[in-house]
Coordinates of C-alpha atoms in Angstrom, one line a residue:
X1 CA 59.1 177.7 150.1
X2 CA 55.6 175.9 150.3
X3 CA 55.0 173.3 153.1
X4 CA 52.3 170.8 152.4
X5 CA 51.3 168.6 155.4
X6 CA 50.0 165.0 154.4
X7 CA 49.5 162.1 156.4
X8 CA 51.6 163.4 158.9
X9 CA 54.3 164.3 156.2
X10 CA 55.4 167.1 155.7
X11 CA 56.5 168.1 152.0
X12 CA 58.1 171.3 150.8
X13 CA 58.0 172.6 147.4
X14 CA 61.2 174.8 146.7
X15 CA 61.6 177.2 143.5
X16 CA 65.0 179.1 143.3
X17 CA 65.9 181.3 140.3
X18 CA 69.6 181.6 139.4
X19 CA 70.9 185.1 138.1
X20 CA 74.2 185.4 137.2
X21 CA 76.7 188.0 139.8
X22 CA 77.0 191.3 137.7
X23 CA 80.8 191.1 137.5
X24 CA 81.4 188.3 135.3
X25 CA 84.9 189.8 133.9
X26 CA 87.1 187.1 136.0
X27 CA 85.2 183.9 135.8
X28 CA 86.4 181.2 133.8
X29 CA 84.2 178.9 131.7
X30 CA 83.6 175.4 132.9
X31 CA 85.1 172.8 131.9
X32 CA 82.8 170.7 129.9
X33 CA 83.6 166.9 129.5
X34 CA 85.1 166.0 125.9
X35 CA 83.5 162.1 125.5
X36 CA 80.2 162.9 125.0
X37 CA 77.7 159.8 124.7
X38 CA 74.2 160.1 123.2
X39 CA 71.4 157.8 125.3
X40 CA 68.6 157.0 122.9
X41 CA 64.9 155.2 123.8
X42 CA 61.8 155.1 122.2
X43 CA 60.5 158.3 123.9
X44 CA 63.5 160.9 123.7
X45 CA 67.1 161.2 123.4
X46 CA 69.9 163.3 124.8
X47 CA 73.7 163.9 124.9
X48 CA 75.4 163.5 128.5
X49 CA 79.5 163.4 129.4
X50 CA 79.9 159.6 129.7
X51 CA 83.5 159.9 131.7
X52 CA 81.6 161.5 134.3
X53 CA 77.8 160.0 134.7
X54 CA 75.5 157.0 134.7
X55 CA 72.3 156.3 133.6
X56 CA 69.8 154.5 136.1
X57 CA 66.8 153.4 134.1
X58 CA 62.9 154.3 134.9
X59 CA 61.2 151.5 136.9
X60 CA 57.3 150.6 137.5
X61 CA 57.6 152.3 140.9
X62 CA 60.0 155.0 140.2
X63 CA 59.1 156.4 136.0
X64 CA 62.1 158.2 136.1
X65 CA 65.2 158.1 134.1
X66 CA 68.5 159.7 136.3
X67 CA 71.3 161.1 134.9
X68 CA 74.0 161.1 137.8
X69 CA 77.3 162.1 138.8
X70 CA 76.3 162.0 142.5
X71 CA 73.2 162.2 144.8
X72 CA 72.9 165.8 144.5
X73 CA 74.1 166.3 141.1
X74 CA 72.1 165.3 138.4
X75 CA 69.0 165.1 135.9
X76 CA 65.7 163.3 136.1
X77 CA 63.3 163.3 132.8
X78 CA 59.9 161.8 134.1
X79 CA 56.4 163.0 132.8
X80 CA 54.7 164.8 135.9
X81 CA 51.4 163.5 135.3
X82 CA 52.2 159.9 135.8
X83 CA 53.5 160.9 139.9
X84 CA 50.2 163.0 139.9
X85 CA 52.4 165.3 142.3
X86 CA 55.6 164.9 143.2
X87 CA 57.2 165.7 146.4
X88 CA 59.4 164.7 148.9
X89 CA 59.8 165.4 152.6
X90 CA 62.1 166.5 154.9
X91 CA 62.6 166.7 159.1
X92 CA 64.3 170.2 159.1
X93 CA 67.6 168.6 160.1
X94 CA 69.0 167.9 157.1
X95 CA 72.4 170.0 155.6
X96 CA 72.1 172.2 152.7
X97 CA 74.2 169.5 150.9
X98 CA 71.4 167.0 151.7
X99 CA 68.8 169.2 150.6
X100 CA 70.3 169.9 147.3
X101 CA 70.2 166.0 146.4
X102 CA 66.1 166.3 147.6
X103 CA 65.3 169.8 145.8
X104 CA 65.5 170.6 142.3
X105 CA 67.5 173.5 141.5
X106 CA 65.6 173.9 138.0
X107 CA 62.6 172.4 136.9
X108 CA 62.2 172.3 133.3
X109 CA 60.0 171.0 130.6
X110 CA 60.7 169.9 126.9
X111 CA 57.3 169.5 124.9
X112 CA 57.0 168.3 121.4
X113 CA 53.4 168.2 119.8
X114 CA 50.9 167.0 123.1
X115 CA 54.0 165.2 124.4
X116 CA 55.8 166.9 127.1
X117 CA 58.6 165.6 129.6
X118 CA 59.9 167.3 133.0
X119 CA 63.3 168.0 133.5
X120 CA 64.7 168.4 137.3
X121 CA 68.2 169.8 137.7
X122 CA 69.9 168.9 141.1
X123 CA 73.4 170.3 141.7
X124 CA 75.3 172.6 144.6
X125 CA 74.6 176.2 144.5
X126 CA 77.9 177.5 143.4
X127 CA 78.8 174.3 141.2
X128 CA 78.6 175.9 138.1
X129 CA 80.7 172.9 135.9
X130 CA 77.7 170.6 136.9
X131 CA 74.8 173.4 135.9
X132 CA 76.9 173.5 132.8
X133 CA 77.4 170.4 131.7
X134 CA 73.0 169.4 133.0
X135 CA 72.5 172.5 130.9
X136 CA 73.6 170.8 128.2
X137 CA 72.2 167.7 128.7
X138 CA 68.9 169.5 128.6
X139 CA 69.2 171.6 125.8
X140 CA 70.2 168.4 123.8
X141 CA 67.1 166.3 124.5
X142 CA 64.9 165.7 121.4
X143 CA 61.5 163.9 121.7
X144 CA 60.1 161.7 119.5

């Protein structure tokens, strides 16, 4: 973790890297939503389970499209350069649940030609149907 004090802020940058436990012979394979819906713009498009999230467009303040089943479990695609540095800040009171809905688990890029988009995956630490199914989401994005 990397604290960066500004203005009286402070703002923490959080990297995590997810292995998978060595014994995988008893774990079942999450369940993946069956209605998939494609969302489509000028700029990209992507597959998400539509039974299970919305879609809260990018505005002028905030350039960043959420995919969302909850506060602390979904995607954002926004292009980095246009926050010229994201962060966000925190008290050091806040629950691990609250944190998860502030700090990326993943952070991910898709790139086509000069073009390139961040991805920021949000869920719980052992919610693996969620990782799946943003997983997914991510892998299905296509630029244009």
């Amino acid at each position: 973790i990397t604290a960066i004090i500004v203005g009286g802020g402070v703002y923490l940058w959080q990297s995590f890297k997810t292995t998978a436990p060595d014994d995988t012979t008893n774990q079942q394979p999450p369940s993946i939503t069956s209605n998939i819906k494609e969302y489509t713009s000028e700029t990209y498009s992507f597959k998400y389970p539509g039974d299970d999230y919305s879609i809260v467009p990018p505005t002028t303040p905030f350039p960043v499209l959420t995919i969302e089943k909850a506060r602390n479990k979904r995607a954002e695609i926004f292009q980095l350069s246009t926050f010229h540095d994201r962060s966000w800040g925190f008290d050091g009171t806040e629950t691990q649940e609250n944190i998860d809905g502030y700090v990326p688990k993943e952070t991910l890029t898709v790139k086509s030609g000069d073009t390139q988009y961040d991805v920021w995956l949000y869920y719980g630490e052992n919610d693996t149907q969620t990782k799946a199914e943003l997983h997914n989401l991510f892998d299905s994005i296509v630029i244009k």
